[in-house]
PDB file of C-alpha atoms in Angstrom:
ATOM      1  CA  MET A   1     -41.561 -50.270  65.850  1.00 93.00           C
ATOM      2  CA  ASP A   2     -38.938 -52.564  66.968  1.00 95.00           C
ATOM      3  CA  ILE A   3     -38.787 -56.482  66.625  1.00 96.00           C
ATOM      4  CA  GLU A   4     -39.670 -56.967  70.164  1.00 96.00           C
ATOM      5  CA  THR A   5     -43.041 -54.985  69.855  1.00 97.00           C
ATOM      6  CA  TYR A   6     -43.845 -56.791  66.609  1.00 98.00           C
ATOM      7  CA  ARG A   7     -42.887 -60.050  68.136  1.00 98.00           C
ATOM      8  CA  ASP A   8     -45.002 -59.471  71.388  1.00 98.00           C
ATOM      9  CA  TYR A   9     -47.942 -58.511  69.420  1.00 98.00           C
ATOM     10  CA  CYS A  10     -47.863 -61.576  67.212  1.00 98.00           C
ATOM     11  CA  LEU A  11     -47.378 -63.843  70.156  1.00 98.00           C
ATOM     12  CA  SER A  12     -50.328 -62.454  72.112  1.00 98.00           C
ATOM     13  CA  LYS A  13     -52.559 -63.852  69.483  1.00 98.00           C
ATOM     14  CA  LYS A  14     -54.304 -67.298  70.250  1.00 97.00           C
ATOM     15  CA  GLY A  15     -52.483 -70.351  68.979  1.00 97.00           C
ATOM     16  CA  VAL A  16     -49.337 -68.514  67.819  1.00 98.00           C
ATOM     17  CA  THR A  17     -45.840 -70.296  68.049  1.00 98.00           C
ATOM     18  CA  GLU A  18     -42.614 -69.123  67.046  1.00 98.00           C
ATOM     19  CA  GLY A  19     -39.278 -70.678  65.695  1.00 98.00           C
ATOM     20  CA  LEU A  20     -36.238 -70.294  63.448  1.00 97.00           C
ATOM     21  CA  PRO A  21     -36.758 -73.128  60.815  1.00 96.00           C
ATOM     22  CA  PHE A  22     -35.044 -70.969  58.240  1.00 94.00           C
ATOM     23  CA  GLY A  23     -31.940 -70.159  60.194  1.00 94.00           C
ATOM     24  CA  PRO A  24     -31.169 -67.511  62.895  1.00 95.00           C
ATOM     25  CA  ASP A  25     -31.987 -64.486  60.706  1.00 96.00           C
ATOM     26  CA  ASN A  26     -35.620 -65.265  60.169  1.00 97.00           C
ATOM     27  CA  LEU A  27     -38.170 -65.340  62.980  1.00 98.00           C
ATOM     28  CA  VAL A  28     -41.222 -67.469  61.760  1.00 98.00           C
ATOM     29  CA  LEU A  29     -44.657 -67.057  63.608  1.00 98.00           C
ATOM     30  CA  LYS A  30     -47.176 -69.651  62.953  1.00 98.00           C
ATOM     31  CA  LEU A  31     -50.833 -70.067  63.555  1.00 98.00           C
ATOM     32  CA  MET A  32     -51.488 -73.858  64.354  1.00 97.00           C
ATOM     33  CA  GLY A  33     -48.565 -74.838  62.281  1.00 97.00           C
ATOM     34  CA  LYS A  34     -49.130 -72.515  59.397  1.00 97.00           C
ATOM     35  CA  ILE A  35     -46.860 -69.349  58.720  1.00 98.00           C
ATOM     36  CA  PHE A  36     -48.676 -65.981  59.028  1.00 98.00           C
ATOM     37  CA  THR A  37     -45.497 -63.776  59.324  1.00 98.00           C
ATOM     38  CA  ILE A  38     -41.862 -63.933  59.014  1.00 98.00           C
ATOM     39  CA  ALA A  39     -39.587 -61.275  60.264  1.00 98.00           C
ATOM     40  CA  SER A  40     -35.860 -60.643  59.089  1.00 96.00           C
ATOM     41  CA  LEU A  41     -33.840 -60.292  62.297  1.00 95.00           C
ATOM     42  CA  ASP A  42     -30.737 -59.029  60.366  1.00 93.00           C
ATOM     43  CA  GLU A  43     -32.462 -56.222  58.441  1.00 92.00           C
ATOM     44  CA  VAL A  44     -32.291 -52.716  59.480  1.00 94.00           C
ATOM     45  CA  PRO A  45     -34.955 -51.314  59.368  1.00 96.00           C
ATOM     46  CA  LEU A  46     -37.069 -54.320  60.285  1.00 97.00           C
ATOM     47  CA  ARG A  47     -38.577 -56.327  57.304  1.00 97.00           C
ATOM     48  CA  VAL A  48     -41.537 -58.424  57.651  1.00 98.00           C
ATOM     49  CA  ASN A  49     -43.621 -60.792  55.347  1.00 98.00           C
ATOM     50  CA  LEU A  50     -47.334 -60.929  55.936  1.00 98.00           C
ATOM     51  CA  LYS A  51     -50.079 -62.778  53.947  1.00 98.00           C
ATOM     52  CA  CYS A  52     -52.503 -60.464  52.337  1.00 98.00           C
ATOM     53  CA  ASP A  53     -55.726 -60.650  50.233  1.00 97.00           C
ATOM     54  CA  PRO A  54     -54.508 -60.338  46.659  1.00 97.00           C
ATOM     55  CA  GLU A  55     -56.533 -57.279  45.724  1.00 97.00           C
ATOM     56  CA  ARG A  56     -55.757 -55.504  49.059  1.00 97.00           C
ATOM     57  CA  ALA A  57     -52.003 -56.501  48.505  1.00 97.00           C
ATOM     58  CA  ILE A  58     -52.008 -54.444  45.427  1.00 96.00           C
ATOM     59  CA  SER A  59     -53.956 -51.583  46.871  1.00 97.00           C
ATOM     60  CA  LEU A  60     -51.350 -51.431  49.704  1.00 98.00           C
ATOM     61  CA  ARG A  61     -48.419 -51.536  47.378  1.00 98.00           C
ATOM     62  CA  ASP A  62     -49.822 -48.522  45.290  1.00 97.00           C
ATOM     63  CA  GLU A  63     -50.477 -46.568  48.439  1.00 97.00           C
ATOM     64  CA  TYR A  64     -47.221 -47.271  50.096  1.00 97.00           C
ATOM     65  CA  PRO A  65     -44.783 -47.989  47.110  1.00 97.00           C
ATOM     66  CA  GLU A  66     -41.607 -47.386  49.371  1.00 97.00           C
ATOM     67  CA  THR A  67     -42.625 -49.517  52.299  1.00 98.00           C
ATOM     68  CA  VAL A  68     -45.023 -52.251  51.041  1.00 98.00           C
ATOM     69  CA  LEU A  69     -43.478 -54.512  48.410  1.00 97.00           C
ATOM     70  CA  PRO A  70     -44.313 -57.832  46.915  1.00 97.00           C
ATOM     71  CA  GLY A  71     -43.310 -60.515  49.386  1.00 94.00           C
ATOM     72  CA  TYR A  72     -39.762 -61.241  49.295  1.00 89.00           C
ATOM     73  CA  HIS A  73     -39.166 -65.004  48.626  1.00 89.00           C
ATOM     74  CA  MET A  74     -42.850 -65.568  48.841  1.00 93.00           C
ATOM     75  CA  ASN A  75     -45.754 -65.935  46.588  1.00 93.00           C
ATOM     76  CA  LYS A  76     -46.022 -62.238  45.375  1.00 93.00           C
ATOM     77  CA  VAL A  77     -49.836 -62.491  44.844  1.00 94.00           C
ATOM     78  CA  HIS A  78     -50.693 -63.575  48.563  1.00 96.00           C
ATOM     79  CA  TRP A  79     -47.636 -61.960  50.488  1.00 97.00           C
ATOM     80  CA  ASN A  80     -46.398 -58.459  51.053  1.00 98.00           C
ATOM     81  CA  THR A  81     -43.126 -57.375  52.542  1.00 98.00           C
ATOM     82  CA  LEU A  82     -43.532 -54.466  54.968  1.00 98.00           C
ATOM     83  CA  ILE A  83     -40.320 -52.222  55.537  1.00 97.00           C
ATOM     84  CA  ILE A  84     -40.807 -50.952  59.305  1.00 97.00           C
ATOM     85  CA  ASP A  85     -38.962 -47.689  59.117  1.00 96.00           C
ATOM     86  CA  GLY A  86     -41.303 -45.390  61.103  1.00 95.00           C
ATOM     87  CA  SER A  87     -43.247 -44.278  57.996  1.00 96.00           C
ATOM     88  CA  LEU A  88     -46.111 -46.820  58.345  1.00 97.00           C
ATOM     89  CA  GLN A  89     -48.529 -46.142  61.218  1.00 97.00           C
ATOM     90  CA  LYS A  90     -48.265 -48.690  64.201  1.00 97.00           C
ATOM     91  CA  THR A  91     -51.955 -49.205  63.788  1.00 97.00           C
ATOM     92  CA  LEU A  92     -51.700 -50.374  59.981  1.00 98.00           C
ATOM     93  CA  ILE A  93     -48.991 -52.671  60.797  1.00 98.00           C
ATOM     94  CA  PHE A  94     -51.073 -54.298  63.593  1.00 98.00           C
ATOM     95  CA  GLU A  95     -54.136 -54.291  61.296  1.00 98.00           C
ATOM     96  CA  LEU A  96     -52.109 -56.171  58.667  1.00 98.00           C
ATOM     97  CA  VAL A  97     -50.725 -58.627  61.284  1.00 98.00           C
ATOM     98  CA  ASP A  98     -54.459 -59.288  62.079  1.00 98.00           C
ATOM     99  CA  HIS A  99     -55.321 -59.637  58.512  1.00 98.00           C
ATOM    100  CA  SER A 100     -52.582 -62.209  57.823  1.00 98.00           C
ATOM    101  CA  TYR A 101     -53.610 -64.087  60.984  1.00 98.00           C
ATOM    102  CA  ASN A 102     -57.209 -64.124  60.160  1.00 98.00           C
ATOM    103  CA  LEU A 103     -56.496 -65.266  56.557  1.00 98.00           C
ATOM    104  CA  ILE A 104     -54.615 -68.269  57.974  1.00 98.00           C
ATOM    105  CA  ARG A 105     -57.212 -68.957  60.523  1.00 98.00           C
ATOM    106  CA  GLU A 106     -59.880 -69.016  57.839  1.00 97.00           C
ATOM    107  CA  GLY A 107     -57.849 -71.684  55.880  1.00 97.00           C
ATOM    108  CA  LEU A 108     -57.458 -73.873  58.791  1.00 97.00           C
ATOM    109  CA  THR A 109     -59.072 -77.282  58.825  1.00 96.00           C
ATOM    110  CA  LYS A 110     -62.250 -77.777  60.718  1.00 97.00           C
ATOM    111  CA  LYS A 111     -60.183 -80.026  63.255  1.00 97.00           C
ATOM    112  CA  LEU A 112     -57.414 -77.329  63.791  1.00 96.00           C
ATOM    113  CA  LYS A 113     -60.204 -74.569  64.086  1.00 96.00           C
ATOM    114  CA  GLU A 114     -61.764 -76.626  66.832  1.00 96.00           C
ATOM    115  CA  GLU A 115     -58.313 -77.212  68.772  1.00 96.00           C
ATOM    116  CA  LEU A 116     -57.771 -73.403  68.373  1.00 96.00           C
ATOM    117  CA  ASP A 117     -61.123 -72.617  69.909  1.00 95.00           C
ATOM    118  CA  LEU A 118     -60.167 -74.745  72.960  1.00 93.00           C
ATOM    119  CA  LEU A 119     -56.911 -72.978  73.791  1.00 90.00           C
TER     120      LEU A 119
END
């Protein structure tokens, strides 16, 4: 999977915006102003950080020790870094994007959830 496919999938989700607040090498995708993924644009293979339920994060790291790591520069309890080198199935990557998006959505304030519903 390349960065364009990853970015397009993330941007297809309701309420998502993108930016480069940490410099030109890190694409940040947010849901209603809250980060749900960061992609390192200068890494080959592509590396992305995704929020994850703590128990699932550990399970994924155990199952994919070479490609799912504790979140780089993130809270390692709640974030994973995925190395997208072709060994992880595209469906799993998209599922983990959805999982991260949904965790952020659940944590939104009532007002932000209502705004999202109107989009």
